[in-house]
Coordinates of C-alpha atoms and ligand atoms in Angstrom, one line a residue:
M1 CA -8.5 48.1 201.7
S2 CA -8.1 44.2 202.2
T3 CA -7.7 42.8 198.9
V4 CA -10.8 40.9 198.3
M5 CA -13.3 44.2 199.1
T6 CA -13.9 45.7 195.6
P7 CA -13.2 49.8 196.6
A8 CA -17.0 50.3 196.0
A9 CA -16.9 48.1 200.1
A10 CA -14.3 49.5 201.1
A11 CA -15.9 53.1 199.8
R12 CA -18.8 52.1 201.9
R13 CA -17.3 50.8 205.1
E14 CA -14.6 54.0 205.7
L15 CA -16.6 57.1 203.7
S16 CA -19.4 56.1 206.4
P17 CA -21.8 59.0 206.7
F18 CA -21.8 59.9 203.1
D19 CA -25.2 61.6 202.3
G20 CA -25.0 60.9 199.3
R21 CA -24.8 57.9 197.2
L22 CA -21.7 55.1 196.4
V23 CA -22.6 53.7 193.4
G24 CA -19.9 50.2 192.4
P25 CA -20.2 48.3 189.3
E26 CA -22.3 44.9 191.5
D27 CA -25.4 48.5 191.6
A28 CA -28.4 48.6 190.3
G29 CA -28.2 51.5 188.0
Y30 CA -24.6 51.4 188.0
D31 CA -24.7 51.5 183.9
E32 CA -26.8 54.9 184.6
A33 CA -24.7 56.6 186.0
R34 CA -21.3 56.4 184.7
K35 CA -22.5 57.1 181.7
V36 CA -21.5 60.8 179.8
Y37 CA -23.1 63.3 177.3
N38 CA -20.6 61.8 175.3
A39 CA -21.5 58.3 174.2
M40 CA -18.0 57.5 172.0
I41 CA -16.7 57.8 175.4
D42 CA -17.6 53.9 177.2
K43 CA -15.6 53.8 180.9
R44 CA -16.3 52.1 184.0
P45 CA -15.7 53.6 186.9
A46 CA -14.5 51.4 190.6
V47 CA -16.5 53.4 192.1
I48 CA -18.8 56.6 191.7
A49 CA -19.7 58.7 194.6
R50 CA -22.7 60.4 193.7
C51 CA -21.9 63.6 196.8
A52 CA -24.2 66.0 198.6
G53 CA -22.1 68.6 199.8
P54 CA -18.9 69.6 200.0
D55 CA -18.5 67.5 203.3
D56 CA -19.4 65.0 200.9
V57 CA -16.3 65.7 198.1
A58 CA -14.0 65.7 200.8
K59 CA -14.4 62.4 202.0
A60 CA -14.4 61.0 198.8
V61 CA -11.1 62.9 197.9
N62 CA -9.1 61.5 200.8
F63 CA -10.8 58.9 199.8
A64 CA -9.3 58.2 196.8
R65 CA -5.7 60.0 197.2
D66 CA -4.8 57.8 200.5
H67 CA -6.0 54.5 198.0
D68 CA -3.9 55.6 195.7
L69 CA -7.1 55.4 193.2
L70 CA -7.3 57.5 189.9
L71 CA -10.4 59.8 190.3
A72 CA -12.2 62.1 187.9
V73 CA -14.7 64.7 188.9
R74 CA -17.7 64.8 187.4
G75 CA -20.1 67.7 186.6
G76 CA -22.1 68.3 184.3
G77 CA -20.4 65.6 182.2
H78 CA -20.3 66.7 178.9
N79 CA -16.8 66.6 178.2
G80 CA -15.6 65.8 174.9
A81 CA -12.8 64.1 175.2
G82 CA -14.6 62.0 179.0
L83 CA -13.0 63.7 181.5
G84 CA -15.9 63.8 183.7
T85 CA -15.5 60.0 184.7
C86 CA -12.4 57.4 184.8
D87 CA -11.8 53.4 184.5
D88 CA -10.7 51.7 187.9
G89 CA -11.1 54.5 190.0
V90 CA -13.2 56.7 191.9
V91 CA -15.6 59.7 190.1
I92 CA -16.9 61.9 192.3
D93 CA -20.2 63.2 191.1
L94 CA -21.7 66.6 191.5
S95 CA -25.0 66.5 190.2
P96 CA -26.9 66.4 193.3
I97 CA -25.4 69.9 194.4
K98 CA -27.5 71.6 193.1
E99 CA -28.1 74.8 195.6
I100 CA -29.4 78.7 193.2
E101 CA -29.1 82.0 195.0
V102 CA -29.8 84.7 192.7
D103 CA -29.3 88.0 194.5
P104 CA -31.1 90.7 192.4
Q105 CA -30.0 93.1 194.5
A106 CA -26.1 92.3 194.9
R107 CA -26.6 91.0 191.5
T108 CA -24.6 88.1 192.3
A109 CA -25.8 83.8 191.7
R110 CA -24.7 81.3 194.0
V111 CA -24.5 77.8 192.0
G112 CA -23.9 74.4 192.8
G113 CA -20.6 72.3 191.7
G114 CA -23.6 70.1 189.7
C115 CA -25.6 72.6 188.3
V116 CA -25.8 72.8 184.3
W117 CA -26.0 75.7 182.8
G118 CA -30.0 75.4 182.4
E119 CA -31.2 75.4 185.9
V120 CA -29.2 78.6 186.1
D121 CA -30.3 80.4 183.3
R122 CA -33.8 80.1 184.0
A123 CA -33.7 81.5 188.1
T124 CA -31.3 84.7 187.4
N125 CA -34.0 84.8 184.0
E126 CA -36.7 85.4 186.2
H127 CA -34.5 88.7 187.7
G128 CA -33.8 89.4 184.4
L129 CA -30.8 89.2 185.1
A130 CA -28.0 86.8 183.5
T131 CA -24.7 85.5 183.2
P132 CA -22.4 84.9 180.5
S133 CA -23.1 80.8 179.6
G134 CA -22.6 78.6 176.8
I135 CA -24.8 77.4 174.6
I136 CA -26.8 74.1 175.1
S137 CA -28.2 74.5 178.5
T138 CA -27.6 70.6 179.1
T139 CA -23.4 71.4 180.0
G140 CA -21.9 71.7 182.8
V141 CA -21.4 74.5 184.7
G142 CA -18.6 73.2 186.4
G143 CA -16.0 72.2 183.4
L144 CA -17.5 75.0 181.3
T145 CA -16.7 77.6 183.5
L146 CA -13.2 76.6 184.9
G147 CA -12.3 75.8 181.3
G148 CA -13.3 80.1 180.0
G149 CA -16.8 79.9 179.4
L150 CA -17.7 81.0 175.6
G151 CA -21.0 82.0 174.9
H152 CA -23.5 83.9 173.1
L153 CA -22.4 86.8 175.2
T154 CA -18.6 86.8 175.2
R155 CA -19.1 90.5 173.4
K156 CA -21.4 91.8 175.9
C157 CA -19.7 90.2 178.8
G158 CA -16.7 88.1 179.0
L159 CA -15.9 85.1 179.4
T160 CA -17.7 83.0 181.9
I161 CA -14.8 83.2 184.0
D162 CA -14.5 86.9 183.8
N163 CA -17.6 86.6 186.0
L164 CA -16.4 84.0 188.5
L165 CA -16.0 86.2 191.8
E166 CA -15.6 83.6 194.5
A167 CA -15.3 79.8 194.5
E168 CA -15.0 77.7 197.7
V169 CA -13.2 74.3 196.7
V170 CA -11.8 71.2 198.4
L171 CA -8.2 70.4 198.0
A172 CA -6.3 68.0 197.1
S173 CA -5.9 67.3 200.8
G174 CA -9.5 67.4 201.5
E175 CA -8.8 71.0 203.1
R176 CA -12.5 73.4 202.2
V177 CA -11.1 76.7 200.9
R178 CA -12.4 80.0 199.5
A179 CA -10.7 81.5 196.6
G180 CA -11.9 85.2 196.0
E181 CA -9.8 88.1 195.2
D182 CA -9.4 89.2 198.7
E183 CA -8.7 85.8 199.8
N184 CA -5.9 82.1 198.1
P185 CA -5.5 84.6 195.3
D186 CA -3.1 82.6 193.5
L187 CA -5.6 79.8 193.2
Y188 CA -8.5 82.3 192.4
W189 CA -6.4 82.9 190.2
A190 CA -5.7 79.2 188.3
L191 CA -9.2 77.9 189.0
R192 CA -10.0 81.2 186.3
G193 CA -9.9 78.8 183.1
G194 CA -6.9 76.3 184.7
G195 CA -9.7 73.5 183.9
G196 CA -10.6 71.0 186.6
N197 CA -7.0 70.7 188.7
F198 CA -6.9 72.9 191.6
G199 CA -9.8 71.2 193.5
V200 CA -13.4 70.5 193.3
V201 CA -15.0 73.7 193.2
T202 CA -18.6 73.1 194.8
S203 CA -20.1 76.5 195.0
F204 CA -19.3 78.8 191.9
L205 CA -20.5 82.7 193.0
F206 CA -21.4 84.3 189.5
R207 CA -21.9 88.6 189.1
L208 CA -24.7 89.2 187.0
H209 CA -25.6 91.9 184.8
E210 CA -28.9 93.1 183.4
V211 CA -30.1 90.9 180.1
G212 CA -33.5 89.5 180.1
T213 CA -34.6 89.6 177.2
V214 CA -32.1 89.4 173.8
I215 CA -32.9 89.4 170.3
G216 CA -31.6 86.3 169.3
G217 CA -32.0 83.0 166.8
P218 CA -30.0 82.1 163.0
T219 CA -30.0 83.4 160.1
F220 CA -29.5 80.6 157.1
W221 CA -27.5 80.9 153.8
P222 CA -27.1 77.6 151.3
V223 CA -23.4 76.2 152.3
E224 CA -22.5 76.2 148.7
A225 CA -22.4 80.7 149.7
G226 CA -20.0 79.1 152.5
A227 CA -17.0 81.3 151.7
E228 CA -18.9 84.5 150.3
V229 CA -20.8 84.2 153.7
L230 CA -17.6 84.0 155.9
S231 CA -15.7 86.5 154.2
A232 CA -18.4 89.1 155.2
Y233 CA -18.5 88.1 158.5
R234 CA -14.8 87.9 159.4
E235 CA -14.4 92.0 158.2
F236 CA -17.7 92.4 160.2
L237 CA -17.9 90.9 163.4
P238 CA -14.5 92.5 165.1
N239 CA -16.3 96.2 164.1
A240 CA -19.7 94.9 166.1
P241 CA -20.8 96.8 169.0
R242 CA -20.5 94.7 172.1
E243 CA -24.2 94.0 172.7
L244 CA -23.8 91.9 169.6
G245 CA -23.1 87.6 169.4
G246 CA -22.9 86.0 166.9
F247 CA -21.4 82.8 165.9
F248 CA -20.8 82.1 162.5
A249 CA -21.3 78.1 161.8
F250 CA -21.6 75.4 158.9
A251 CA -24.7 73.5 160.2
T252 CA -27.1 71.0 158.2
V253 CA -31.0 72.2 159.1
P254 CA -32.9 69.8 161.6
P255 CA -35.4 67.5 160.6
G256 CA -38.3 70.3 162.6
P257 CA -40.0 72.4 163.3
P258 CA -39.7 75.7 163.8
F259 CA -37.6 75.3 161.1
P260 CA -39.5 75.6 157.9
E261 CA -40.4 71.9 156.2
E262 CA -38.6 73.3 152.7
I263 CA -35.2 73.8 154.3
H264 CA -35.3 70.5 156.6
M265 CA -32.0 68.8 156.1
R266 CA -30.4 71.3 154.1
K267 CA -26.4 71.8 154.6
V268 CA -26.0 75.6 155.8
C269 CA -23.6 77.8 156.8
G270 CA -24.9 81.0 158.8
V271 CA -24.5 82.7 161.8
V272 CA -26.5 82.4 164.8
W273 CA -27.0 86.1 166.5
C274 CA -27.3 86.8 170.3
Y275 CA -28.0 91.1 170.9
A276 CA -28.9 92.1 174.7
G277 CA -31.1 95.3 174.1
G278 CA -33.7 96.2 171.8
E279 CA -34.8 95.2 168.5
E280 CA -34.5 98.1 166.8
D281 CA -30.8 98.0 167.7
A282 CA -30.4 94.9 166.7
A283 CA -31.6 95.2 163.8
K284 CA -29.6 98.4 163.2
A285 CA -26.1 96.1 164.7
M286 CA -27.0 92.5 161.9
A287 CA -27.7 95.6 158.8
P288 CA -23.7 95.7 157.7
L289 CA -23.4 91.7 157.1
L290 CA -27.7 91.5 156.5
E291 CA -27.0 94.5 153.8
R292 CA -23.8 93.0 152.1
L293 CA -25.1 89.3 151.4
P294 CA -27.8 88.2 149.1
E295 CA -31.3 87.2 150.8
P296 CA -30.6 84.2 153.0
L297 CA -32.6 80.6 153.7
L298 CA -33.9 81.9 156.8
H299 CA -33.3 85.2 158.9
G300 CA -34.6 84.0 161.9
V301 CA -34.5 86.2 164.9
Q302 CA -36.8 87.4 167.1
P303 CA -37.1 88.4 170.9
M304 CA -36.9 85.9 173.3
P305 CA -35.5 84.9 177.1
H306 CA -32.0 84.6 177.0
A307 CA -32.4 81.3 178.6
A308 CA -34.4 80.4 176.2
L309 CA -32.0 80.8 173.3
Q310 CA -29.3 79.3 175.7
G311 CA -31.5 75.6 175.2
A312 CA -32.4 76.3 171.9
F313 CA -30.3 73.4 170.2
D314 CA -30.7 70.8 173.3
E315 CA -33.8 68.8 171.0
V316 CA -30.4 68.3 168.4
Y317 CA -28.3 66.9 170.5
P318 CA -29.7 65.1 173.6
P319 CA -27.0 63.1 175.2
G320 CA -26.0 60.4 174.6
D321 CA -24.9 61.0 171.0
Q322 CA -21.2 60.4 169.6
W323 CA -19.4 63.1 169.3
Y324 CA -15.5 64.2 167.8
W325 CA -13.8 66.8 168.8
R326 CA -11.1 69.7 167.5
A327 CA -9.8 72.9 168.3
D328 CA -8.1 76.1 167.7
F329 CA -7.8 79.5 168.7
V330 CA -8.0 81.9 166.0
K331 CA -6.3 85.3 165.4
E332 CA -7.6 85.9 161.7
I333 CA -9.2 84.0 158.6
P334 CA -7.0 84.5 155.6
D335 CA -8.7 84.3 152.2
E336 CA -7.2 80.6 151.9
A337 CA -8.2 80.2 155.6
V338 CA -12.2 80.7 154.6
E339 CA -11.9 78.4 151.3
A340 CA -10.5 75.9 153.1
H341 CA -13.9 76.3 155.3
A342 CA -15.8 76.1 152.5
K343 CA -14.5 72.7 151.4
Y344 CA -14.9 71.0 154.2
G345 CA -18.5 73.1 155.8
A346 CA -19.8 71.2 153.1
A347 CA -18.7 67.8 153.0
M348 CA -20.0 67.7 156.8
P349 CA -20.8 63.6 156.8
T350 CA -24.2 64.1 158.6
W351 CA -26.3 66.0 159.0
K352 CA -25.9 66.9 163.4
S353 CA -22.0 67.5 162.2
T354 CA -21.2 70.9 162.9
M355 CA -18.4 73.5 163.2
H356 CA -18.7 76.8 165.0
L357 CA -16.7 80.0 165.5
Y358 CA -17.3 81.5 168.2
P359 CA -16.0 85.1 168.4
I360 CA -13.7 86.1 171.6
D361 CA -13.3 89.5 171.5
G362 CA -15.6 92.7 172.4
A363 CA -15.7 92.5 176.5
A364 CA -13.0 88.9 176.7
H365 CA -10.6 91.2 175.3
D366 CA -10.6 94.2 178.6
P367 CA -8.3 91.7 180.8
D368 CA -5.4 91.1 179.8
S369 CA -3.9 87.3 178.9
S370 CA -2.0 86.8 182.8
D371 CA -4.1 88.3 184.3
T372 CA -6.3 85.0 184.3
A373 CA -5.0 80.9 183.2
W374 CA -7.2 81.8 180.2
S375 CA -4.6 83.3 177.9
Y376 CA -5.4 83.7 174.9
R377 CA -7.4 87.1 175.1
D378 CA -5.1 87.9 171.3
A379 CA -7.6 85.7 169.8
Q380 CA -10.6 86.8 168.1
Y381 CA -12.4 83.4 167.6
G382 CA -12.4 79.9 169.0
S383 CA -12.8 77.5 166.4
V384 CA -14.8 74.2 167.4
F385 CA -15.2 71.2 164.4
A386 CA -17.5 68.3 165.7
G387 CA -18.2 65.4 164.7
V388 CA -22.0 64.2 165.3
D389 CA -24.0 61.3 165.1
P390 CA -26.4 58.7 167.1
D391 CA -25.6 55.0 164.8
P392 CA -21.8 54.1 166.8
A393 CA -21.4 52.8 163.5
K394 CA -21.2 56.8 162.1
V395 CA -18.4 56.8 164.4
D396 CA -15.1 56.9 161.7
E397 CA -16.7 58.9 158.8
I398 CA -17.3 61.4 162.0
R399 CA -13.2 61.1 163.1
Q400 CA -11.5 61.2 159.4
W401 CA -13.8 64.4 159.0
T402 CA -13.5 66.1 162.0
I403 CA -9.5 65.7 161.3
D404 CA -9.6 66.3 157.8
Y405 CA -11.1 69.7 158.9
F406 CA -9.1 70.9 161.0
E407 CA -5.9 69.7 159.7
A408 CA -6.4 71.7 157.0
L409 CA -7.4 74.9 159.1
H410 CA -4.6 74.4 160.8
P411 CA -2.1 75.8 159.7
Y412 CA -3.6 79.4 160.0
A413 CA -4.3 78.9 163.6
A414 CA -2.7 80.7 166.8
G415 CA -0.8 77.5 168.4
G416 CA -3.4 76.4 171.0
A417 CA -6.7 75.9 171.5
Y418 CA -10.0 76.8 174.1
V419 CA -9.1 73.3 176.7
N420 CA -13.3 72.8 176.8
M421 CA -12.8 72.0 174.0
M422 CA -10.3 69.4 172.9
M423 CA -9.9 65.4 172.2
D424 CA -6.2 63.8 174.8
E425 CA -4.4 66.1 172.3
G426 CA -0.8 65.4 174.9
Q427 CA 1.4 67.4 176.9
E428 CA 2.4 70.0 174.1
R429 CA -0.9 71.6 173.5
V430 CA -1.9 72.1 176.9
R431 CA 0.6 73.5 177.6
A432 CA 0.9 76.1 174.2
S433 CA -3.2 76.1 175.3
Y434 CA -1.9 78.5 178.3
R435 CA 1.3 79.8 176.0
D436 CA 3.3 82.2 179.0
N437 CA 0.6 81.2 181.5
Y438 CA 1.8 77.2 182.1
D439 CA 5.1 77.8 184.5
R440 CA 2.9 80.3 186.7
L441 CA 0.3 77.7 186.0
A442 CA 2.3 74.7 187.7
E443 CA 3.4 76.1 190.8
V444 CA 0.2 77.0 192.0
K445 CA -0.2 73.4 190.4
A446 CA 2.6 71.9 193.2
K447 CA 1.2 74.7 195.7
Y448 CA -2.6 73.2 195.8
D449 CA -2.2 70.1 194.2
P450 CA 1.6 68.8 194.6
Q451 CA 0.7 64.1 194.1
N452 CA -1.3 65.5 190.6
T453 CA -4.5 64.0 192.3
F454 CA -6.4 65.8 190.1
R455 CA -5.0 64.7 186.8
V456 CA -8.3 63.6 184.6
N457 CA -8.3 66.8 183.3
Q458 CA -6.7 69.3 180.5
N459 CA -3.2 68.5 182.7
I460 CA -0.6 70.8 184.3
E461 CA 1.4 69.0 185.8
P462 CA 3.1 70.7 189.4
N463 CA 6.8 72.2 189.2
A464 CA 9.1 69.7 190.4
Ligands
FAD501 C1 -22.9 69.6 173.3 C2 -22.1 70.3 173.9 C3 -22.2 72.6 173.8 C4 -20.6 72.9 173.7 N1 -20.9 74.6 174.3 C5 -20.1 75.0 174.5 C6 -20.3 76.5 175.0 O1 -21.3 77.2 174.2 N2 -19.3 77.2 175.2 C7 -18.3 76.2 175.8 O2 -17.4 77.4 176.5 N3 -17.8 75.0 176.1 C8 -18.9 74.3 175.8 N4 -19.4 73.2 175.6 C9 -18.5 72.6 176.2 C10 -17.6 72.5 177.4 O3 -17.1 73.6 178.2 C11 -16.9 71.0 177.9 O4 -17.9 70.1 177.7 C12 -17.1 70.9 179.7 O5 -15.7 70.3 179.7 C13 -17.9 70.8 180.6 O6 -18.4 71.0 181.2 P1 -19.1 68.9 182.7 O7 -19.3 70.3 183.9 O8 -20.4 69.2 181.6 O9 -17.9 68.5 181.7 P2 -17.5 67.1 182.5 O10 -17.3 66.1 181.5 O11 -18.2 67.1 183.8 O12 -16.1 67.4 183.5 C14 -15.0 68.0 182.1 C15 -14.2 68.0 183.7 O13 -14.5 70.2 184.5 C16 -13.8 69.1 185.2 N5 -14.9 69.4 186.6 C17 -16.2 69.9 185.9 N6 -17.2 70.4 187.5 C18 -15.9 71.0 187.8 C19 -16.1 71.4 189.2 N7 -17.5 71.7 189.9 N8 -14.9 71.1 190.1 C20 -13.8 71.0 189.5 N9 -13.4 70.2 188.8 C21 -14.7 70.6 187.9 C22 -14.1 67.8 186.0 O14 -12.5 67.4 186.6 C23 -13.5 68.0 184.3 O15 -12.2 67.9 184.6 C24 -19.1 71.9 175.0 C25 -20.3 70.8 174.9 C26 -20.6 70.2 174.7 C27 -20.6 68.9 175.0

């Protein structure tokens, strides 16, 4: 690159022919192209390579590496810490790589690296099938999967990575490889939880399950019942059948349909359910919790396509809000933790701010902690504290509430956190999140990415 040539101009010259689009700061559309989901993140890449396929990806990786430019990889752009973009470097934007092939006989789906979950869930739902994803349909398949994948179907079908059969990967060398049980098994192991550390995944192959219609929706109680509801929930959930997913939440009832007007904007606690099975069985499975608690404000549970449940919160959380996150793995919720939850849950600073406890048991406990890179198979929940508001003037308030809530609960947590729900919290926290798997991950990293080309992520440093 000559000293007068911008990286975008150099990329245009050196990457030709490039099937996708290269966008630099001087181009129309740059400000749109550099936006990510969390409006708190405002980065200015030197060049955004909107890749049309794996060849484009390999060229962009080679370009960034050879010019010693920071390289970020963007799937759905949802990452709370903004790890799908960077300042002054190259962003590989996978969003044009959208192919989805569902094979109902083999019960698999091949999914392009730039898909978001809504696209996949709708395509598999047409066949009465699903793979476990998250709870918001605009989240990227890439980031969610590589970090682990927690969602409505975790208890029945495991983490998303437990259903990842193979991946097509562009390595830091620009080489294209396949990773699966029988090919590059070390890479396959590391991809299942190790995030974007090992390469750019241009295609995922997922196992599908017979899940079409689910019985889903929220049960809400007044936020003042937080301690009572959470105490009952912590005893109920581990004994519930695997078909029943249900995450605990503190939230505010959104100011619009389908919620009854009289509870709009009311702070609540409750459970968001997903039962993969029939209505009667669902009612039976929920009964032990519902019967021991007072009448709820709302029990909005009904049959719906899995894809509809998965998109149910999309309107509340469109792109462009300010988000500040903290997270922890949790094994137990002692009485003191219940009290602290009730206190901070009732103090949510804005109506979009929330706390969720995602179950990580059932099928997610079947693999051992060393079977995949995701090491916390003995956690019972992933807690996430999210301060959210559209107004940038509220940033300090939502950040402070999130940190205060997290710090009050952290003494009762298991150690690390789900990497997909962490901010930039330093190397020790990443190490704690991978525990005994960290050293093996560092070895795999040294083999596939010795120069740490892929470092805009919850970074695993290559073994020296
Ligand atoms: C509103 C909201 C709801 C969420 N709900 C859930 C949930 O229910 N369950 C859950 O598990 N998580 C959830 N998350 C967290 C989510 O999993 C992470 O934010 C994840 O990083 C998003 O992936 P992405 O592809 O959209 O992000 P990006 O910002 O595009 O990327 C995030 C990271 O993944 C890497 N990456 C992405 N795609 C690829 C790829 N194809 N190849 C290599 N590396 C890649 C990037 O380099 C980056 O480090 C949620 C996030 C938000 C904002």
